[in-house]
Tab-separated table of C-alpha atoms and ligand atoms in Angstrom:
chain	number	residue	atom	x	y	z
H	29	UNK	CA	104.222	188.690	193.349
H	30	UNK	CA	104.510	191.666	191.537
H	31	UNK	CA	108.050	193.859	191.239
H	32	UNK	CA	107.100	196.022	193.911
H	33	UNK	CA	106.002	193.859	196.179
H	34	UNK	CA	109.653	191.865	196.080
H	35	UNK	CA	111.236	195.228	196.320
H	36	UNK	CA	109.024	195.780	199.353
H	37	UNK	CA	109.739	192.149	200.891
H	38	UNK	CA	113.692	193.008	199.822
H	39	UNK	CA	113.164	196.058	201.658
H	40	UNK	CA	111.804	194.417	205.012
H	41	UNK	CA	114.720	191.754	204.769
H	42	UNK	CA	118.068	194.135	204.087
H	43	UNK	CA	116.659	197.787	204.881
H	44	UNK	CA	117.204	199.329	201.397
H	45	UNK	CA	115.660	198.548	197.949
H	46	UNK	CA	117.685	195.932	195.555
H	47	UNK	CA	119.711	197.592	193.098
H	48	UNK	CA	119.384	194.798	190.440
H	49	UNK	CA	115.877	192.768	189.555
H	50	UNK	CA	116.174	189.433	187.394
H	51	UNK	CA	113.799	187.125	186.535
H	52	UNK	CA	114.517	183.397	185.128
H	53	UNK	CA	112.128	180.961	183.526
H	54	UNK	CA	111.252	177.611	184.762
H	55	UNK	CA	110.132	175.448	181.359
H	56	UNK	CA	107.976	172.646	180.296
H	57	UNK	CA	109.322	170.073	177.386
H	58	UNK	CA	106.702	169.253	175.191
H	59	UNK	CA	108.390	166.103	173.121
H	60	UNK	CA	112.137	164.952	173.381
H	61	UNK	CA	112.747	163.641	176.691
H	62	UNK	CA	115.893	162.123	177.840
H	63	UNK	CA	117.295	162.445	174.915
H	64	UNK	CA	119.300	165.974	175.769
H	65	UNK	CA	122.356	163.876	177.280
H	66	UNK	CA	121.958	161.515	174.545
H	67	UNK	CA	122.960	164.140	172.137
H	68	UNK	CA	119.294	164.543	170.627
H	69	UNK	CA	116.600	167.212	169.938
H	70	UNK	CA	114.622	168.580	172.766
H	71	UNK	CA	111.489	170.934	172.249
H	72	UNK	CA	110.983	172.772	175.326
H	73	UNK	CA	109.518	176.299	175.951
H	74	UNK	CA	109.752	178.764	178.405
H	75	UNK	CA	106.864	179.339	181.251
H	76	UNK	CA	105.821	182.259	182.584
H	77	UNK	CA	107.128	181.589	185.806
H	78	UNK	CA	110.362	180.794	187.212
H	79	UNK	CA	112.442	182.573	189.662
H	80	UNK	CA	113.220	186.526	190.508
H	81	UNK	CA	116.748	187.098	192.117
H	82	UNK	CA	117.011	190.843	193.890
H	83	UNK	CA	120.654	192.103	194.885
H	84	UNK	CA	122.396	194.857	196.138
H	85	UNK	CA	126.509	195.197	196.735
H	86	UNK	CA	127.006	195.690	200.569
H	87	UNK	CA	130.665	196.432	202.156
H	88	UNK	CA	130.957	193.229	204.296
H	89	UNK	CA	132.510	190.835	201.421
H	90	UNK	CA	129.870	188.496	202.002
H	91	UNK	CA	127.183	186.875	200.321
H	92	UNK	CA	123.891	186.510	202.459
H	93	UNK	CA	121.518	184.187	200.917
H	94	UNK	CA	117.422	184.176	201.840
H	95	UNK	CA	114.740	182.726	199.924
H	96	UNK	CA	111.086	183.957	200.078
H	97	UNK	CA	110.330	180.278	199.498
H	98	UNK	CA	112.617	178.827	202.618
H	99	UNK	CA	113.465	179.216	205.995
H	100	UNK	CA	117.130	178.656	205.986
H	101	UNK	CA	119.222	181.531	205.165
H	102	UNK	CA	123.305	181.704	204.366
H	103	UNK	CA	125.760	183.888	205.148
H	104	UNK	CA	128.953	183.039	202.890
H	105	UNK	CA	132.053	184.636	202.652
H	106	UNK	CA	133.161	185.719	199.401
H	107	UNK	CA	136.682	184.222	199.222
H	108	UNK	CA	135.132	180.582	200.399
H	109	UNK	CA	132.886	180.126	197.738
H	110	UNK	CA	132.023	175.984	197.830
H	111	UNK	CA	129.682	173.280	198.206
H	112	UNK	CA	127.868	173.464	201.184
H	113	UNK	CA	126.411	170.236	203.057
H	114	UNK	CA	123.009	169.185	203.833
H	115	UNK	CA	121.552	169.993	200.333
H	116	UNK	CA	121.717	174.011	201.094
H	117	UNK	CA	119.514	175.543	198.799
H	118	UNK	CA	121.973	178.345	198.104
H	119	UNK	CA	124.127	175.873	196.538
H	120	UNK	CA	122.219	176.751	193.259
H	121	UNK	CA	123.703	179.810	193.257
H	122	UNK	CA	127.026	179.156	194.441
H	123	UNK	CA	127.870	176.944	192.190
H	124	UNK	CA	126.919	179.600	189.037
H	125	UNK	CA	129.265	182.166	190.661
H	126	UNK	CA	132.222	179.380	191.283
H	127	UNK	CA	131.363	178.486	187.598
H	128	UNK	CA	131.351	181.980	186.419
H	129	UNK	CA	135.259	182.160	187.868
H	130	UNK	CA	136.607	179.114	186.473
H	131	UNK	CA	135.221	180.051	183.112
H	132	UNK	CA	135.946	183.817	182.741
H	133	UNK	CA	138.937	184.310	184.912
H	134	UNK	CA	138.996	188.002	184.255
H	135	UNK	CA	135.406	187.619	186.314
H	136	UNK	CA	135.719	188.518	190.157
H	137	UNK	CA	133.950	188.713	192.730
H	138	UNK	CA	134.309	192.958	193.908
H	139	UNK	CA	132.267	192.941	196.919
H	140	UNK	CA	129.725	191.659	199.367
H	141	UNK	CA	126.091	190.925	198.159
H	142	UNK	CA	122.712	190.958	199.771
H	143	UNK	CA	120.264	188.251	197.713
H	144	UNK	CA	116.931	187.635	198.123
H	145	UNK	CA	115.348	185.597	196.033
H	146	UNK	CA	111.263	184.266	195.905
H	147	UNK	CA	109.796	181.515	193.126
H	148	UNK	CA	107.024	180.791	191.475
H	149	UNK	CA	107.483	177.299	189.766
H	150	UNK	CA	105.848	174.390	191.773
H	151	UNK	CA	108.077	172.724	193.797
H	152	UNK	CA	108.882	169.144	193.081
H	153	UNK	CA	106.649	169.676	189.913
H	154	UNK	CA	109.697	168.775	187.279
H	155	UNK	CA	109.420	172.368	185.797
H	156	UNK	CA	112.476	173.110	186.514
H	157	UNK	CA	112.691	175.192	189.661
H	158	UNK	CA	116.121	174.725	190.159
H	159	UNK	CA	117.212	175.895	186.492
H	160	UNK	CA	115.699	178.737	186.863
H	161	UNK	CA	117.343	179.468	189.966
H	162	UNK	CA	120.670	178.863	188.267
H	163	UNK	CA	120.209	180.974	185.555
H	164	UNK	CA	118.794	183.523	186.945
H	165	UNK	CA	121.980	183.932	189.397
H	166	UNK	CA	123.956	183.253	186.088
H	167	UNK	CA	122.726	186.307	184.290
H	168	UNK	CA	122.933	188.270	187.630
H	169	UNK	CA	126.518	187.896	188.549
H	170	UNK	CA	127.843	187.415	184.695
H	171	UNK	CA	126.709	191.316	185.005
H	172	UNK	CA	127.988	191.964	188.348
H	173	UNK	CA	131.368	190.219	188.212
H	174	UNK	CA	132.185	191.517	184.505
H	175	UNK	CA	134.835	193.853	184.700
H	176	UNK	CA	135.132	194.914	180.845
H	177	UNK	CA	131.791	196.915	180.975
H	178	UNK	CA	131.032	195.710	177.488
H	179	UNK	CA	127.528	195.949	176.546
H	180	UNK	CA	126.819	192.168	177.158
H	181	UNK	CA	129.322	190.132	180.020
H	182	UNK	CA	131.881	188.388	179.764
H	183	UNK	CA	133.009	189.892	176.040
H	184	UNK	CA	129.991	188.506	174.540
H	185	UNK	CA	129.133	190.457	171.529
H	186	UNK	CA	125.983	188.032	170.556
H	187	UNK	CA	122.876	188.170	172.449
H	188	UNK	CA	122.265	184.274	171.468
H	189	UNK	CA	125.776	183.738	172.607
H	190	UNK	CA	125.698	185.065	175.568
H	191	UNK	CA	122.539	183.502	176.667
H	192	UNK	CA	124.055	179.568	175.876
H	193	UNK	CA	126.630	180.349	177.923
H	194	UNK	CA	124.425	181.292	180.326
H	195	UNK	CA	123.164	177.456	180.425
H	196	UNK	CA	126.513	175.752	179.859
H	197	UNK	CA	127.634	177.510	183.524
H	198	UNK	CA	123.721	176.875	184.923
H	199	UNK	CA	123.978	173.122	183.492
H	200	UNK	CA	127.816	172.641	185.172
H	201	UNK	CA	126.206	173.788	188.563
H	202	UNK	CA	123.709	171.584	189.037
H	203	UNK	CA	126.061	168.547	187.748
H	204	UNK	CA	128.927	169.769	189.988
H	205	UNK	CA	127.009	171.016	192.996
H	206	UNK	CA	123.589	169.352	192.956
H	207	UNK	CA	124.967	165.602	191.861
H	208	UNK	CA	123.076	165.101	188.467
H	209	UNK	CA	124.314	164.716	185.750
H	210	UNK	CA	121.860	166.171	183.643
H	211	UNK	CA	121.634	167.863	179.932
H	212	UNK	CA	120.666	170.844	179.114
H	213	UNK	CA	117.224	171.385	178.190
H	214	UNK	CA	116.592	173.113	180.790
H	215	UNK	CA	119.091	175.748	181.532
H	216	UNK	CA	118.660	176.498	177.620
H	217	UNK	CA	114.738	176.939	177.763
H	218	UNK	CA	115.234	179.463	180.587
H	219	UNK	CA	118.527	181.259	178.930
H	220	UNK	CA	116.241	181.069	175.379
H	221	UNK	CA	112.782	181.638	175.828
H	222	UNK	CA	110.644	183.199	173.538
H	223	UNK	CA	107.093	184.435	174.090
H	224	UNK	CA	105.040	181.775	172.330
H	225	UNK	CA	107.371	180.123	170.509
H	226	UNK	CA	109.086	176.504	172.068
H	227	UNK	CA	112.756	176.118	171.108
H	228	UNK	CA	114.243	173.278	169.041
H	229	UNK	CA	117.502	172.630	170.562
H	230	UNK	CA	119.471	170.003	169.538
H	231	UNK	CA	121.389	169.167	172.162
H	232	UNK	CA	124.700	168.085	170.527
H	233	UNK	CA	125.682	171.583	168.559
H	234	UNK	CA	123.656	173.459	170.181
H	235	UNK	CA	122.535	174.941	167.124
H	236	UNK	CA	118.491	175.821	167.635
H	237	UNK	CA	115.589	177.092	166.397
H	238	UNK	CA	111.923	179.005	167.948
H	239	UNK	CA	109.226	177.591	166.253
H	240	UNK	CA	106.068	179.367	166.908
H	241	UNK	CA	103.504	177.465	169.258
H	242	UNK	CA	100.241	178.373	167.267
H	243	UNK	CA	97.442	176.666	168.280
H	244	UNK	CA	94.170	178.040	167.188
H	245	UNK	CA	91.850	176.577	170.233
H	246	UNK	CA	93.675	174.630	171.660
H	247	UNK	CA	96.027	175.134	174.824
H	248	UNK	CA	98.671	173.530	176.282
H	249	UNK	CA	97.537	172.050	180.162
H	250	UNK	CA	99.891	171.342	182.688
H	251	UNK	CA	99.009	168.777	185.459
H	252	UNK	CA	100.918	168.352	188.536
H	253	UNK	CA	100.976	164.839	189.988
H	254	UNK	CA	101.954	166.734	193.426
H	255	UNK	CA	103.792	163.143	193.918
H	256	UNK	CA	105.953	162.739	196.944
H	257	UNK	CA	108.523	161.179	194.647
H	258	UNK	CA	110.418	164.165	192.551
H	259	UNK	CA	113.275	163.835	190.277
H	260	UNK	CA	115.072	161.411	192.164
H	261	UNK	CA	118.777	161.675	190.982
H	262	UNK	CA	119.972	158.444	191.565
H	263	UNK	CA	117.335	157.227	189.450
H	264	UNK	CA	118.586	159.768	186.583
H	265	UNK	CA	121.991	159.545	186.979
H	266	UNK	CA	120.952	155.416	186.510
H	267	UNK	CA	119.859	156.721	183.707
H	268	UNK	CA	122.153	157.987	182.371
H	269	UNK	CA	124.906	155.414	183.051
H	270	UNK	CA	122.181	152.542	180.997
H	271	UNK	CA	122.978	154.801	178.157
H	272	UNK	CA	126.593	154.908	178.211
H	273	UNK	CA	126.457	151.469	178.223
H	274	UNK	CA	124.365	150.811	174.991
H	275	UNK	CA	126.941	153.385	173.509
H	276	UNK	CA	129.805	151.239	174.208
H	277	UNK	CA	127.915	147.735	173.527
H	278	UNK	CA	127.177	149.362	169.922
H	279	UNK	CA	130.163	151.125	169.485
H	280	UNK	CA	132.033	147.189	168.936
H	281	UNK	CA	130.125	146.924	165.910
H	282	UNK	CA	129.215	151.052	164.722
H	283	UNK	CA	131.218	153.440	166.644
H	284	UNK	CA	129.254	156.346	167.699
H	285	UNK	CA	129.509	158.725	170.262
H	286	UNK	CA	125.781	159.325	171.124
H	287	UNK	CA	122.399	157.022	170.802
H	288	UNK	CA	121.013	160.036	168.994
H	289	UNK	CA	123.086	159.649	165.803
H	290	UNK	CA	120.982	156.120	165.030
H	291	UNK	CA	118.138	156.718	163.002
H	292	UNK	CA	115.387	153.945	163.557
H	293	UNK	CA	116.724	151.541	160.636
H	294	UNK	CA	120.349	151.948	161.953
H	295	UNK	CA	118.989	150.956	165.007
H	296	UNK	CA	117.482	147.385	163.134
H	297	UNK	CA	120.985	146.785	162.080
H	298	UNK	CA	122.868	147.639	165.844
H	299	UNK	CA	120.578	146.625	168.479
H	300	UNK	CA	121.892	143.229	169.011
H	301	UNK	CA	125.134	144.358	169.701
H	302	UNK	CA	123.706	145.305	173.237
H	303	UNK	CA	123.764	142.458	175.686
H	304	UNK	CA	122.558	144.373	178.332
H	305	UNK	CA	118.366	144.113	178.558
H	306	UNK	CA	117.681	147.197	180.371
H	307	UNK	CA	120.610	149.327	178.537
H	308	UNK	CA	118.987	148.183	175.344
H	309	UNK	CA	115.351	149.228	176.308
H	310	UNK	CA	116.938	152.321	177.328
H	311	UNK	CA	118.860	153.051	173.411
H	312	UNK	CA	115.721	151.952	171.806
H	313	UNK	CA	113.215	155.132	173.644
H	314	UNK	CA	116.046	157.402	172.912
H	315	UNK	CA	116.328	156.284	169.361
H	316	UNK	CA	112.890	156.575	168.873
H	317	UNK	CA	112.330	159.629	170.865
H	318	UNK	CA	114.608	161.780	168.414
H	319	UNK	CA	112.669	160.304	165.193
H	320	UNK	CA	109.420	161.273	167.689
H	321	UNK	CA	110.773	164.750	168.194
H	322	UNK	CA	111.821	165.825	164.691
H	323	UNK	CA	108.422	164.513	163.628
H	324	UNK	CA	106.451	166.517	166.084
H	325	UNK	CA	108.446	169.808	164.770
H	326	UNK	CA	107.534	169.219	161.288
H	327	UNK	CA	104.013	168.537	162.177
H	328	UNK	CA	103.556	171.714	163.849
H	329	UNK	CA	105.204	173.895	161.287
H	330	UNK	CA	102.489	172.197	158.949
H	331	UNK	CA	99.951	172.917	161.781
H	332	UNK	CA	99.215	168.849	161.929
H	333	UNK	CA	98.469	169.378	165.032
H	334	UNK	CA	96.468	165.935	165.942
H	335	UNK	CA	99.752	163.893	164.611
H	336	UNK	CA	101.869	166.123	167.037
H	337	UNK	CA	99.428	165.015	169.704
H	338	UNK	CA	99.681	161.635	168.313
H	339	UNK	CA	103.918	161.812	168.763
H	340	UNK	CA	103.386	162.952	172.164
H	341	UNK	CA	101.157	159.988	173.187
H	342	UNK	CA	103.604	157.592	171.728
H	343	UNK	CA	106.757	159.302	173.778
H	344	UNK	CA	105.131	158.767	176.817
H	345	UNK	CA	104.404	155.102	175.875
H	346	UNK	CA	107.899	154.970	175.622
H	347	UNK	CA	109.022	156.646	178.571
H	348	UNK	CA	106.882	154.244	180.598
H	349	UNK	CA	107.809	150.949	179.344
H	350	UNK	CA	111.043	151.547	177.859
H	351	UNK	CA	112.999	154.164	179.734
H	352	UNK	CA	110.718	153.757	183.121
H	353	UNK	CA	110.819	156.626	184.569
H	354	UNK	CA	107.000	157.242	185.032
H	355	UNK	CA	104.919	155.444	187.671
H	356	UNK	CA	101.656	155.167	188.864
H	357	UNK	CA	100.849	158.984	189.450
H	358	UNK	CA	102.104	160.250	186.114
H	359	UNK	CA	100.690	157.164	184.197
H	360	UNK	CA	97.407	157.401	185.531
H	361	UNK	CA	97.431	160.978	184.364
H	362	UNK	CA	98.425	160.522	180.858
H	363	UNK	CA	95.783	157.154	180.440
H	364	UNK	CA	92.995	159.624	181.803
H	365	UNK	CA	93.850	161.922	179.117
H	366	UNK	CA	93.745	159.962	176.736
H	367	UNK	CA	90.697	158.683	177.407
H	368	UNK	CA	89.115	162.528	177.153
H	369	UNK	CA	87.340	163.580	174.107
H	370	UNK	CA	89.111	166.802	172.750
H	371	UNK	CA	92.904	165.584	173.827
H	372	UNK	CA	95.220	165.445	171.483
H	373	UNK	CA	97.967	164.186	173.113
H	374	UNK	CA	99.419	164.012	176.694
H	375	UNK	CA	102.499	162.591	178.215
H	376	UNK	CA	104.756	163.352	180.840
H	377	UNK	CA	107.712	166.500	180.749
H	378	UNK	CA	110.805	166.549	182.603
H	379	UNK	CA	112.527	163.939	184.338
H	380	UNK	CA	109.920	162.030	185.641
H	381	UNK	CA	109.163	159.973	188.835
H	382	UNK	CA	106.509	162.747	189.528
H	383	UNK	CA	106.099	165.988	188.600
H	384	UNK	CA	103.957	167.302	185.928
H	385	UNK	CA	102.399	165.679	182.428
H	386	UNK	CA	101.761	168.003	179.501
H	387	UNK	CA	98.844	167.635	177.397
H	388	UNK	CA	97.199	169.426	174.362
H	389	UNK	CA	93.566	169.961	175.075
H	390	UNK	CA	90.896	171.492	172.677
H	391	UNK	CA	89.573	174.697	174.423
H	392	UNK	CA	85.830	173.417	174.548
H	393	UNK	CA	87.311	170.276	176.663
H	394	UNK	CA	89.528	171.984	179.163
H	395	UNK	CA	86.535	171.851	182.090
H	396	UNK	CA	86.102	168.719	181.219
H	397	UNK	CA	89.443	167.177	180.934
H	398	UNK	CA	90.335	168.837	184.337
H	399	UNK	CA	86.478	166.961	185.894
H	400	UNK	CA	87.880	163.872	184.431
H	401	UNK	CA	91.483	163.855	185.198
H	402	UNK	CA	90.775	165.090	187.766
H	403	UNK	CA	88.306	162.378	189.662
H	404	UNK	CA	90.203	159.319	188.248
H	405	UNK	CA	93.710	160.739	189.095
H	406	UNK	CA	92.166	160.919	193.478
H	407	UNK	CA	90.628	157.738	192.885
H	408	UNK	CA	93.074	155.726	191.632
H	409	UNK	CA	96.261	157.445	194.158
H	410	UNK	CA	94.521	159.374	196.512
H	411	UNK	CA	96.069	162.462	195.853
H	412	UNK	CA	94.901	165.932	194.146
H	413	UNK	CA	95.975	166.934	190.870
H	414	UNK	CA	96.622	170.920	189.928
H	415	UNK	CA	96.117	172.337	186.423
H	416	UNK	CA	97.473	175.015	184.820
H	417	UNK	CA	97.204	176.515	181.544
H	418	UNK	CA	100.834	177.137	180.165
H	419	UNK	CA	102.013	180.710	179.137
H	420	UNK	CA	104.901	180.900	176.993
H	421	UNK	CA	107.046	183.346	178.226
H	422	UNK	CA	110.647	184.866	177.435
H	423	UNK	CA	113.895	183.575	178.722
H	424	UNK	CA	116.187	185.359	181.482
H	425	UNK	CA	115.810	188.702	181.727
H	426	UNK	CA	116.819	192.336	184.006
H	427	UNK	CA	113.358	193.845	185.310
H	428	UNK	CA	115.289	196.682	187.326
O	512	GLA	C1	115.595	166.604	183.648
O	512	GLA	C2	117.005	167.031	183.252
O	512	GLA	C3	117.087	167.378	181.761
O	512	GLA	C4	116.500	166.259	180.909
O	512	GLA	C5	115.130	165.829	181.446
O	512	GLA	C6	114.599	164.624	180.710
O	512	GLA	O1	114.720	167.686	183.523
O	512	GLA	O2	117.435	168.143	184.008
O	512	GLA	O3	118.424	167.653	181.398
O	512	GLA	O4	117.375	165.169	180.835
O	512	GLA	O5	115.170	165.535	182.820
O	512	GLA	O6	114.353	164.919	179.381
């Protein structure tokens, strides 16, 4: 939808224009997954779509909630900000504000709003729908609630700054009030996007990088499983418990705080300090996925572009027999690709358990990668796969 079409649809809803337009990012990871809570590297980039948030003040002192994308709308009064049951889609956005208080208590709530809000990012696809939903309300009421009337909220003076705090508040919502316990890749991709660049975050400092995406003839295809099975949380939050095991199993012989600090030869020397099978399957993908992801930056810097394709082959290797977190849907994907002539490399982004795979495809193949894909993917699970050609796009941003 274009800008004035939302202001139209605001109009319709709340019978004025929105005073405020923002638009957040949803993101795709290219290499480095599960590894963000692990205190590794991640190399995500921004999409070109995400989520648009539209608000004006209103004198009521509450906070009315609808969704171009749902049914259910909220009406929530501003001095009972909290969880509310039945996974409430507004809790995304309740949770930023309550965030935004507890972090910056000079930040208050000074009136009523009216939100309407309308996504783009495929639901269930593991793009990140929900992080961009957080940080777009993030960058919204860090403005709104920001008494100081500095030129960035809540005293920031750095633009960079500004924007990681942006995901450290996006990241504690969907912990606090969506129940997992993620890292945060993606908050970060949609507070740090750059037009064509992907970022290289690690996860630990914080400390990052945009590396340009340059890929003479050669794109970067999305497929969507369109899987019943999404990011199942229990499954992550599984996860990441497996991992905090390994760390404590290793730490009696190496203390360390994170898997990501073992290189692959530490790893030769601490692995049989784990007792547990599956926690140790789980240390050895993350250990390798960080050696994987540092590798893959390097080789696109140097424009090695088939090893990067390589790296991102091997990761999802990894991701289905060590960490298992693919399946049938996103395996059969990634083994189609493979199989393509003019792939480079294709694995699956995000959580996993569904959603999407990402895959590097020479332009002369794309047509026939999708023919391919395509057939085996119906055949083999009876569902239809969607492809789309990623468009690296800028992080959170005010349209209006
Ligand atoms: C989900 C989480 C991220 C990250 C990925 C796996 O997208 O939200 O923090 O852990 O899974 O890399």
């Amino acid at each position: 939808m274009t800008t004035p079409e939302l202001q139209q649809a605001y109009s319709q809803a709340y019978g004025r224009p929105a005073e405020k337009i923002f638009f957040a990012p949803g993101r795709v990871n290219l290499i480095g997954e599960h590894t963000d809570y692990n205190g590794g590297c991640v190399f995500p980039c921004a999409l070109s779509f995400g989520a648009w948030l539209l608000l004006s003040r209103n004198s009521d002192n509450v906070l009315r909630f609808r969704s171009l994308n749902m049914t259910d709308t909220y009406e929530i009064p501003i001095d009972a900000i909290r969880p509310q049951g039945n996974r409430a889609w507004c809790n995304y956005a309740l949770g930023c504000i309550d965030i935004i208080m507890r972090r910056h208590p000079e930040a208050k709530l000074m009136s009523g709003y009216d939100l309407l809000y309308y996504g783009n990012v495929p639901a269930g696809a593991g793009l990140s729908s929900s992080a961009a939903m957080e940080v777009v309300t993030a960058r919204a009421f860090t403005e709104e609630m920001d008494r100081k009337g500095a030129e960035l909220p809540c005293g920031y003076t750095d633009d960079k700054a500004y924007r990681t705090e942006l995901a450290k508040i996006s990241q504690l919502c969907e912990r606090e009030y969506a129940g997992v316990m993620c890292g945060i890749m993606d908050q970060f991709a949609s507070a740090q996007g750059k037009k064509d660049h992907a970022i290289y975050l690690n996860c630990d400092t914080l400390e990052f990088e945009h590396v340009p995406v340059k890929l003479d003839g050669i794109k970067v295809v999305i497929t969507n499983t369109h899987s019943p099975h999404h990011l199942d949380s229990g499954a992550y939050n599984d996860r990441v418990r497996q991992c905090q095991t390994a760390v404590e199993q290793i730490s009696k012989v190496r203390p360390i705080k994170h898997l990501a600090e073992l290189s692959e030869d530490d790893w030769a020397q601490v692995e049989s300090a784990i007792t547990d099978p599956i926690a140790k399957k789980r240390a050895r993908h993350v250990v390798g996925e960080v050696a994987r992801t540092a590798a893959a930056v390097e080789a696109l810097k140097k424009g090695e572009i088939a090893y990067f394709g390589e790296l991102m082959t091997a990761s999802h290797v990894s991701l289905r027999d060590d960490y298992e977190v693919t399946g049938l849907q996103l395996d059969t994907l990634a083994e189609a690709a493979w199989q393509v002539d003019g792939v480079l490399g294709s694995r699956m982004t995000g959580g996993g358990f569904g959603g999407c795979t990402v895959s590097l495809v020479k332009d002369e193949a794309i047509e026939r990668f999708k023919a391919f894909v395509g057939k085996e993917y119906e055949e083999k699970t009876g569902l239809k796969a969607d492809f789309y050609v990623a468009e690296i796009g800028d992080g959170v941003m005010r349209l209006h």
